[in-house]
N, CA and C atoms as an extended XYZ file, in Angstrom:
441
Properties=species:S:1:pos:R:3:atomname:S:1:resname:S:1:resid:I:1 pbc="F F F"
N        14.816      -29.308      -53.432 N   UNK     1
C        15.497      -28.358      -52.644 CA  UNK     1
C        16.126      -28.893      -51.361 C   UNK     1
N        17.291      -28.703      -51.172 N   UNK     2
C        18.348      -29.345      -50.174 CA  UNK     2
C        18.340      -28.288      -49.156 C   UNK     2
N        17.970      -28.770      -48.123 N   UNK     3
C        18.249      -28.143      -46.594 CA  UNK     3
C        19.355      -28.594      -45.878 C   UNK     3
N        20.534      -27.446      -45.900 N   UNK     4
C        21.784      -27.882      -45.141 CA  UNK     4
C        21.968      -27.587      -43.930 C   UNK     4
N        23.003      -27.836      -43.001 N   UNK     5
C        23.227      -27.249      -41.765 CA  UNK     5
C        23.087      -25.943      -41.519 C   UNK     5
N        23.961      -25.372      -42.210 N   UNK     6
C        24.388      -23.877      -42.224 CA  UNK     6
C        22.943      -23.195      -42.143 C   UNK     6
N        21.905      -23.404      -43.137 N   UNK     7
C        20.859      -22.860      -43.492 CA  UNK     7
C        19.800      -23.044      -42.302 C   UNK     7
N        19.924      -24.094      -41.624 N   UNK     8
C        19.201      -24.642      -40.307 CA  UNK     8
C        19.722      -23.610      -39.115 C   UNK     8
N        20.971      -23.724      -38.975 N   UNK     9
C        21.539      -22.945      -37.816 CA  UNK     9
C        21.069      -21.463      -37.905 C   UNK     9
N        21.269      -20.833      -39.195 N   UNK    10
C        20.969      -19.487      -39.536 CA  UNK    10
C        19.535      -19.237      -39.229 C   UNK    10
N        18.821      -20.131      -39.643 N   UNK    11
C        17.116      -20.102      -39.268 CA  UNK    11
C        16.695      -19.950      -37.901 C   UNK    11
N        17.309      -20.895      -37.325 N   UNK    12
C        17.021      -20.922      -35.720 CA  UNK    12
C        17.447      -19.756      -35.099 C   UNK    12
N        18.701      -19.210      -35.444 N   UNK    13
C        19.290      -18.093      -34.910 CA  UNK    13
C        18.332      -16.858      -35.120 C   UNK    13
N        18.036      -16.610      -36.348 N   UNK    14
C        17.132      -15.747      -36.820 CA  UNK    14
C        15.730      -15.764      -36.185 C   UNK    14
N        15.276      -16.542      -35.807 N   UNK    15
C        14.023      -17.052      -35.165 CA  UNK    15
C        14.331      -16.709      -33.462 C   UNK    15
N        15.175      -16.983      -33.126 N   UNK    16
C        15.685      -16.448      -31.449 CA  UNK    16
C        15.943      -15.246      -31.588 C   UNK    16
N        16.613      -14.505      -32.528 N   UNK    17
C        16.717      -13.074      -32.402 CA  UNK    17
C        15.474      -12.163      -32.696 C   UNK    17
N        14.610      -12.730      -33.249 N   UNK    18
C        13.221      -12.108      -33.665 CA  UNK    18
C        12.274      -12.248      -32.378 C   UNK    18
N        12.492      -13.503      -31.876 N   UNK    19
C        11.499      -13.781      -30.491 CA  UNK    19
C        11.929      -12.857      -29.333 C   UNK    19
N        13.299      -12.851      -29.329 N   UNK    20
C        13.940      -11.928      -28.083 CA  UNK    20
C        13.540      -10.419      -28.610 C   UNK    20
N        13.543       -9.923      -29.565 N   UNK    21
C        13.558       -8.651      -29.913 CA  UNK    21
C        12.048       -8.446      -29.740 C   UNK    21
N        11.073       -9.174      -29.998 N   UNK    22
C         9.518       -9.060      -29.791 CA  UNK    22
C         9.240       -8.780      -28.198 C   UNK    22
N         9.965       -9.837      -27.550 N   UNK    23
C         9.912       -9.900      -26.186 CA  UNK    23
C        10.398       -8.663      -25.363 C   UNK    23
N        11.387       -8.474      -25.690 N   UNK    24
C        11.709       -6.970      -25.080 CA  UNK    24
C        10.990       -5.735      -25.514 C   UNK    24
N        10.547       -5.709      -26.788 N   UNK    25
C         9.658       -4.497      -27.156 CA  UNK    25
C         8.329       -4.782      -26.391 C   UNK    25
N         7.723       -5.623      -26.318 N   UNK    26
C         6.620       -5.935      -25.459 CA  UNK    26
C         6.891       -5.659      -23.975 C   UNK    26
N         7.902       -6.173      -23.385 N   UNK    27
C         8.186       -5.851      -22.011 CA  UNK    27
C         8.348       -4.122      -21.823 C   UNK    27
N         9.109       -3.527      -22.603 N   UNK    28
C         9.166       -2.333      -22.491 CA  UNK    28
C         8.126       -1.229      -22.470 C   UNK    28
N         6.992       -1.974      -23.320 N   UNK    29
C         5.633       -1.177      -23.359 CA  UNK    29
C         4.625       -1.430      -22.316 C   UNK    29
N         4.805       -2.249      -21.349 N   UNK    30
C         4.096       -2.452      -19.960 CA  UNK    30
C         4.440       -1.474      -19.360 C   UNK    30
N         3.293       -1.036      -18.476 N   UNK    31
C         3.459        0.057      -17.291 CA  UNK    31
C         4.141       -0.558      -16.180 C   UNK    31
N         5.062        0.258      -15.665 N   UNK    32
C         5.741       -0.087      -14.384 CA  UNK    32
C         5.473        0.756      -13.250 C   UNK    32
N         4.474        0.069      -12.338 N   UNK    33
C         3.961        1.177      -11.164 CA  UNK    33
C         4.797        0.566       -9.993 C   UNK    33
N         5.523        1.449       -9.387 N   UNK    34
C         6.206        0.934       -8.259 CA  UNK    34
C         5.050        1.053       -7.138 C   UNK    34
N         5.363        0.223       -6.179 N   UNK    35
C         4.697        0.304       -4.851 CA  UNK    35
C         4.676        1.669       -4.281 C   UNK    35
N         5.645        2.477       -4.341 N   UNK    36
C         5.677        3.730       -3.707 CA  UNK    36
C         6.763        4.426       -4.616 C   UNK    36
N         6.550        5.636       -4.732 N   UNK    37
C         7.477        6.400       -5.471 CA  UNK    37
C         8.715        6.898       -4.772 C   UNK    37
N         8.471        6.943       -3.465 N   UNK    38
C         9.672        7.274       -2.438 CA  UNK    38
C        10.225        6.058       -1.884 C   UNK    38
N        10.284        4.719       -2.476 N   UNK    39
C        10.568        3.582       -1.951 CA  UNK    39
C        11.981        3.658       -1.162 C   UNK    39
N        12.981        4.293       -1.462 N   UNK    40
C        14.131        4.323       -0.808 CA  UNK    40
C        14.047        5.085        0.431 C   UNK    40
N        13.515        6.216        0.213 N   UNK    41
C        13.241        7.165        1.363 CA  UNK    41
C        12.342        6.622        2.432 C   UNK    41
N        11.437        5.632        2.094 N   UNK    42
C        10.698        5.012        2.903 CA  UNK    42
C        11.294        3.978        3.582 C   UNK    42
N        12.296        3.293        2.998 N   UNK    43
C        13.018        2.269        3.540 CA  UNK    43
C        13.979        2.706        4.840 C   UNK    43
N        14.326        3.859        4.648 N   UNK    44
C        15.163        4.673        5.509 CA  UNK    44
C        14.493        5.034        6.874 C   UNK    44
N        12.955        5.293        6.809 N   UNK    45
C        12.076        5.748        7.843 CA  UNK    45
C        11.556        4.200        8.580 C   UNK    45
N        12.120        3.195        8.190 N   UNK    46
C        11.718        1.890        8.854 CA  UNK    46
C        11.805        1.741       10.242 C   UNK    46
N        12.991        2.121       10.923 N   UNK    47
C        13.191        2.310       12.294 CA  UNK    47
C        12.273        2.948       12.902 C   UNK    47
N        11.697        4.043       12.510 N   UNK    48
C        10.989        4.831       13.244 CA  UNK    48
C         9.527        4.300       13.192 C   UNK    48
N         9.292        3.432       11.884 N   UNK    49
C         8.049        2.882       11.841 CA  UNK    49
C         7.831        1.772       12.641 C   UNK    49
N         8.995        1.068       13.001 N   UNK    50
C         8.978       -0.018       13.803 CA  UNK    50
C         8.795        0.401       15.372 C   UNK    50
N         9.256        1.682       15.684 N   UNK    51
C         8.956        1.964       16.949 CA  UNK    51
C         7.500        2.613       17.342 C   UNK    51
N         7.272        3.154       16.000 N   UNK    52
C         5.653        3.539       16.015 CA  UNK    52
C         4.564        2.305       16.214 C   UNK    52
N         4.968        1.249       15.464 N   UNK    53
C         4.211        0.048       15.665 CA  UNK    53
C         4.227       -0.504       16.922 C   UNK    53
N         5.528       -0.766       17.752 N   UNK    54
C         5.546       -0.945       19.178 CA  UNK    54
C         4.673       -0.197       19.986 C   UNK    54
N         4.626        1.228       19.755 N   UNK    55
C         4.011        2.108       20.595 CA  UNK    55
C         2.470        1.820       20.627 C   UNK    55
N         1.998        1.677       19.202 N   UNK    56
C         0.638        1.405       19.152 CA  UNK    56
C         0.146       -0.121       19.702 C   UNK    56
N         1.091       -1.097       19.777 N   UNK    57
C         0.857       -2.332       20.095 CA  UNK    57
C         0.630       -2.307       21.586 C   UNK    57
N         1.727       -1.314       22.306 N   UNK    58
C         1.410       -1.159       23.625 CA  UNK    58
C         0.074       -0.768       24.169 C   UNK    58
N        -0.569       -0.036       23.283 N   UNK    59
C        -1.834        0.510       23.643 CA  UNK    59
C        -3.049       -0.455       23.705 C   UNK    59
N        -2.712       -1.625       23.199 N   UNK    60
C        -3.475       -2.818       23.033 CA  UNK    60
C        -4.889       -2.717       22.261 C   UNK    60
N        -5.881       -2.961       23.039 N   UNK    61
C        -7.372       -2.991       22.204 CA  UNK    61
C        -7.872       -1.349       22.354 C   UNK    61
N        -7.257       -0.603       22.850 N   UNK    62
C        -7.546        0.773       22.871 CA  UNK    62
C        -7.395        1.400       21.449 C   UNK    62
N        -6.608        0.768       20.550 N   UNK    63
C        -6.510        1.174       19.018 CA  UNK    63
C        -7.189        0.378       18.041 C   UNK    63
N        -7.977        0.757       17.398 N   UNK    64
C        -8.773       -0.320       16.308 CA  UNK    64
C        -9.141        0.319       15.235 C   UNK    64
N        -9.280       -0.379       13.983 N   UNK    65
C        -9.730        0.034       12.855 CA  UNK    65
C       -10.944       -1.158       12.470 C   UNK    65
N       -12.100       -0.818       12.721 N   UNK    66
C       -13.076       -1.499       12.732 CA  UNK    66
C       -13.981       -1.318       11.509 C   UNK    66
N       -14.249       -2.359       10.557 N   UNK    67
C       -15.286       -2.237        9.553 CA  UNK    67
C       -16.759       -2.125       10.080 C   UNK    67
N       -17.684       -1.187        9.356 N   UNK    68
C       -18.832       -0.977        9.978 CA  UNK    68
C       -20.089       -0.840        8.796 C   UNK    68
N       -21.224       -1.292        8.947 N   UNK    69
C       -22.327       -1.119        8.087 CA  UNK    69
C       -22.250        0.280        7.373 C   UNK    69
N       -22.656        0.292        6.067 N   UNK    70
C       -22.785        1.739        5.660 CA  UNK    70
C       -22.356        1.967        4.281 C   UNK    70
N       -21.240        1.690        3.696 N   UNK    71
C       -20.024        1.047        4.055 CA  UNK    71
C       -19.369        2.250        4.850 C   UNK    71
N       -18.877        1.857        5.911 N   UNK    72
C       -17.786        2.954        6.740 CA  UNK    72
C       -16.826        2.023        7.521 C   UNK    72
N       -16.145        3.030        8.100 N   UNK    73
C       -14.791        2.296        8.763 CA  UNK    73
C       -14.635        3.189       10.046 C   UNK    73
N       -14.536        2.598       11.168 N   UNK    74
C       -14.517        3.220       12.444 CA  UNK    74
C       -12.981        3.086       12.873 C   UNK    74
N       -12.605        4.232       13.203 N   UNK    75
C       -11.204        4.522       13.611 CA  UNK    75
C       -11.333        4.721       15.297 C   UNK    75
N       -10.521        4.047       15.992 N   UNK    76
C       -10.739        4.271       17.557 CA  UNK    76
C        -9.090        4.506       17.999 C   UNK    76
N        -9.111        5.342       18.921 N   UNK    77
C        -7.798        5.629       19.420 CA  UNK    77
C        -8.058        5.856       20.854 C   UNK    77
N        -7.225        5.868       21.894 N   UNK    78
C        -7.415        5.938       23.288 CA  UNK    78
C        -7.950        7.428       23.526 C   UNK    78
N        -9.110        7.581       24.484 N   UNK    79
C        -9.823        8.894       24.978 CA  UNK    79
C        -8.755        9.688       25.375 C   UNK    79
N        -7.762        9.206       26.192 N   UNK    80
C        -6.694       10.141       26.414 CA  UNK    80
C        -5.865       10.942       25.422 C   UNK    80
N        -5.922       10.496       24.205 N   UNK    81
C        -5.143       11.081       23.300 CA  UNK    81
C        -6.100       11.699       22.101 C   UNK    81
N        -7.244       11.611       22.393 N   UNK    82
C        -8.384       12.175       21.324 CA  UNK    82
C        -8.105       13.667       21.179 C   UNK    82
N        -7.914       14.524       22.309 N   UNK    83
C        -7.719       15.928       21.862 CA  UNK    83
C        -6.384       16.161       21.376 C   UNK    83
N        -5.330       15.215       21.677 N   UNK    84
C        -4.036       15.849       20.854 CA  UNK    84
C        -3.581       15.196       20.021 C   UNK    84
N        -4.364       13.891       19.335 N   UNK    85
C        -3.951       13.180       18.359 CA  UNK    85
C        -3.883       13.914       17.114 C   UNK    85
N        -2.696       13.999       16.299 N   UNK    86
C        -2.752       14.343       14.957 CA  UNK    86
C        -1.956       13.364       13.933 C   UNK    86
N        -2.587       13.192       12.937 N   UNK    87
C        -2.208       12.158       11.978 CA  UNK    87
C        -2.873       12.109       10.761 C   UNK    87
N        -2.904       10.825       10.100 N   UNK    88
C        -3.645       10.807        8.899 CA  UNK    88
C        -4.062        9.246        8.925 C   UNK    88
N        -5.013        8.754        8.087 N   UNK    89
C        -5.632        7.755        7.788 CA  UNK    89
C        -5.221        7.471        6.297 C   UNK    89
N        -4.506        6.715        5.912 N   UNK    90
C        -4.136        6.269        4.456 CA  UNK    90
C        -4.858        5.144        3.881 C   UNK    90
N        -5.442        5.156        2.827 N   UNK    91
C        -6.131        4.046        2.270 CA  UNK    91
C        -5.151        3.848        1.064 C   UNK    91
N        -4.431        2.746        1.259 N   UNK    92
C        -3.469        2.262        0.380 CA  UNK    92
C        -3.863        1.195       -0.633 C   UNK    92
N        -3.816        1.150       -2.118 N   UNK    93
C        -4.233        0.320       -2.796 CA  UNK    93
C        -2.932       -0.119       -3.723 C   UNK    93
N        -2.557       -1.247       -3.344 N   UNK    94
C        -1.459       -1.940       -3.933 CA  UNK    94
C        -1.368       -2.172       -5.561 C   UNK    94
N        -2.672       -2.348       -5.929 N   UNK    95
C        -2.792       -2.891       -7.252 CA  UNK    95
C        -3.004       -1.366       -8.096 C   UNK    95
N        -3.183       -0.153       -7.458 N   UNK    96
C        -3.547        1.162       -8.110 CA  UNK    96
C        -2.942        2.277       -7.370 C   UNK    96
N        -1.930        2.806       -7.601 N   UNK    97
C        -1.318        3.614       -6.743 CA  UNK    97
C        -2.176        4.879       -6.968 C   UNK    97
N        -2.588        5.154       -8.152 N   UNK    98
C        -3.597        6.277       -8.145 CA  UNK    98
C        -4.810        6.353       -7.548 C   UNK    98
N        -5.015        5.202       -6.757 N   UNK    99
C        -6.439        5.181       -5.994 CA  UNK    99
C        -6.255        5.468       -4.689 C   UNK    99
N        -4.718        5.574       -4.023 N   UNK   100
C        -4.496        5.697       -2.603 CA  UNK   100
C        -5.273        7.091       -2.430 C   UNK   100
N        -5.681        7.079       -0.937 N   UNK   101
C        -6.226        8.278       -0.475 CA  UNK   101
C        -5.734        8.504        0.930 C   UNK   101
N        -5.780        9.752        1.302 N   UNK   102
C        -5.338        9.972        2.647 CA  UNK   102
C        -6.187       10.940        3.259 C   UNK   102
N        -6.834       10.597        4.507 N   UNK   103
C        -7.703       11.342        5.208 CA  UNK   103
C        -7.175       11.656        6.610 C   UNK   103
N        -7.381       13.065        6.847 N   UNK   104
C        -6.681       13.508        8.183 CA  UNK   104
C        -7.389       12.750        9.182 C   UNK   104
N        -6.661       12.535       10.354 N   UNK   105
C        -7.175       12.036       11.464 CA  UNK   105
C        -7.952       13.158       12.386 C   UNK   105
N        -9.277       12.963       12.744 N   UNK   106
C        -9.951       13.949       13.251 CA  UNK   106
C       -10.914       13.417       14.177 C   UNK   106
N       -10.400       12.708       15.296 N   UNK   107
C       -11.201       11.902       16.262 CA  UNK   107
C       -12.129       12.637       17.289 C   UNK   107
N       -13.150       12.421       17.667 N   UNK   108
C       -14.055       12.859       18.320 CA  UNK   108
C       -13.680       12.902       19.734 C   UNK   108
N       -14.201       13.506       20.816 N   UNK   109
C       -13.735       13.372       22.219 CA  UNK   109
C       -13.656       12.097       22.594 C   UNK   109
N       -14.480       10.962       22.192 N   UNK   110
C       -14.699        9.552       22.620 CA  UNK   110
C       -13.587        8.809       22.047 C   UNK   110
N       -12.730        9.420       21.223 N   UNK   111
C       -11.545        8.793       20.326 CA  UNK   111
C       -11.982        8.071       19.338 C   UNK   111
N       -13.231        8.272       18.538 N   UNK   112
C       -13.607        7.670       17.536 CA  UNK   112
C       -13.796        8.718       16.462 C   UNK   112
N       -13.667        7.897       15.047 N   UNK   113
C       -13.830        8.654       13.908 CA  UNK   113
C       -14.216        7.807       12.996 C   UNK   113
N       -15.322        8.319       12.275 N   UNK   114
C       -16.076        7.292       11.336 CA  UNK   114
C       -15.891        8.062        9.741 C   UNK   114
N       -15.408        7.079        9.114 N   UNK   115
C       -14.902        7.437        7.685 CA  UNK   115
C       -15.884        6.655        6.716 C   UNK   115
N       -16.694        7.398        5.782 N   UNK   116
C       -17.394        6.684        4.652 CA  UNK   116
C       -16.554        6.303        3.832 C   UNK   116
N       -16.898        5.019        3.152 N   UNK   117
C       -16.114        4.420        2.118 CA  UNK   117
C       -16.930        4.336        0.844 C   UNK   117
N       -17.764        5.362        0.494 N   UNK   118
C       -18.724        5.532       -0.661 CA  UNK   118
C       -17.626        6.062       -1.623 C   UNK   118
N       -17.615        5.464       -2.771 N   UNK   119
C       -16.806        5.851       -3.891 CA  UNK   119
C       -15.449        5.142       -3.882 C   UNK   119
N       -15.162        4.463       -2.757 N   UNK   120
C       -14.072        3.579       -3.088 CA  UNK   120
C       -14.158        2.333       -3.801 C   UNK   120
N       -13.221        2.199       -4.660 N   UNK   121
C       -13.245        0.778       -5.636 CA  UNK   121
C       -13.358       -0.493       -4.514 C   UNK   121
N       -14.089       -1.351       -5.177 N   UNK   122
C       -14.233       -2.683       -4.493 CA  UNK   122
C       -12.622       -3.459       -4.517 C   UNK   122
N       -12.243       -4.097       -3.608 N   UNK   123
C       -11.218       -4.850       -3.407 CA  UNK   123
C       -10.516       -4.804       -2.344 C   UNK   123
N        -9.335       -5.248       -2.191 N   UNK   124
C        -8.350       -5.167       -1.008 CA  UNK   124
C        -7.720       -3.724       -0.972 C   UNK   124
N        -7.939       -3.220        0.222 N   UNK   125
C        -7.202       -1.945        0.733 CA  UNK   125
C        -6.371       -2.268        1.912 C   UNK   125
N        -5.418       -1.451        2.159 N   UNK   126
C        -4.677       -1.286        3.257 CA  UNK   126
C        -4.844        0.051        4.120 C   UNK   126
N        -5.409       -0.053        5.132 N   UNK   127
C        -5.833        0.973        6.094 CA  UNK   127
C        -4.546        1.378        6.999 C   UNK   127
N        -3.853        2.295        6.827 N   UNK   128
C        -2.721        2.892        7.517 CA  UNK   128
C        -3.192        3.862        8.403 C   UNK   128
N        -3.066        3.485        9.758 N   UNK   129
C        -3.289        4.605       10.807 CA  UNK   129
C        -2.030        5.134       11.217 C   UNK   129
N        -1.749        6.420       11.265 N   UNK   130
C        -0.552        7.008       11.672 CA  UNK   130
C        -0.817        8.224       12.587 C   UNK   130
N        -0.268        8.265       13.745 N   UNK   131
C        -0.743        9.541       14.472 CA  UNK   131
C         0.393        9.930       15.552 C   UNK   131
N         0.353       10.990       16.038 N   UNK   132
C         1.445       11.437       17.111 CA  UNK   132
C         0.619       11.943       18.178 C   UNK   132
N         0.857       11.677       19.572 N   UNK   133
C         0.250       12.094       20.419 CA  UNK   133
C         1.149       12.225       21.699 C   UNK   133
N         1.384       13.350       22.425 N   UNK   134
C         2.239       13.325       23.549 CA  UNK   134
C         3.819       13.224       23.203 C   UNK   134
N         4.200       13.540       22.234 N   UNK   135
C         5.437       13.405       21.761 CA  UNK   135
C         5.840       12.106       21.349 C   UNK   135
N         4.891       11.128       21.008 N   UNK   136
C         5.238        9.884       20.438 CA  UNK   136
C         4.627        9.363       19.429 C   UNK   136
N         5.152        8.783       18.536 N   UNK   137
C         4.581        8.383       17.229 CA  UNK   137
C         3.903        6.858       17.260 C   UNK   137
N         2.859        6.958       16.592 N   UNK   138
C         2.108        5.518       16.706 CA  UNK   138
C         1.776        5.376       15.258 C   UNK   138
N         1.645        3.775       15.088 N   UNK   139
C         1.149        3.586       13.711 CA  UNK   139
C         0.605        1.958       13.637 C   UNK   139
N        -0.272        2.053       13.177 N   UNK   140
C        -1.158        0.649       12.987 CA  UNK   140
C        -1.685        0.461       11.608 C   UNK   140
N        -1.822       -0.817       11.126 N   UNK   141
C        -2.564       -0.818        9.776 CA  UNK   141
C        -3.475       -2.212        9.810 C   UNK   141
N        -4.411       -2.216        8.787 N   UNK   142
C        -5.475       -3.280        8.874 CA  UNK   142
C        -5.919       -3.533        7.488 C   UNK   142
N        -5.941       -4.675        6.917 N   UNK   143
C        -6.434       -5.130        5.369 CA  UNK   143
C        -7.775       -5.106        5.517 C   UNK   143
N        -8.178       -4.499        4.608 N   UNK   144
C        -9.928       -4.396        4.554 CA  UNK   144
C       -10.522       -4.772        3.219 C   UNK   144
N       -11.262       -5.444        2.728 N   UNK   145
C       -11.578       -6.141        1.707 CA  UNK   145
C       -13.068       -5.434        1.335 C   UNK   145
N       -13.208       -4.562        0.406 N   UNK   146
C       -14.512       -3.844        0.226 CA  UNK   146
C       -15.242       -4.447       -1.028 C   UNK   146
N       -16.389       -4.642       -0.820 N   UNK   147
C       -17.164       -5.376       -1.661 CA  UNK   147
C       -18.037       -4.508       -2.611 C   UNK   147
């Protein structure tokens, strides 16, 4: 049996088309999880977020997200803001958007709130603390590795 150039070129082309089709089919069946479902709207709020980060930075050490034993997390805001602080603590999981959790900020008179981490998946979480007090917005975040 003789093998000519035309047959070879047609064979290479056919293999290329099959491989491309197989890859496209594979890629289309993979789940696509965006980091945020409201990505565009969130990007428009970035200026407000930058100001809130600056406001929290101005408070210095009076704002903290501290890991404690138990497993638990301790949220600390200034005592002057404890009675008027309203906001959320968001546990953001980049690898699994369905695992995200939001806990209302409810600090005691001493400016502290303890949040139990029982039932949270092991791995990296980003704890996002966002609150409003005295007409100003505040925001800080910290990465936490749960074991």
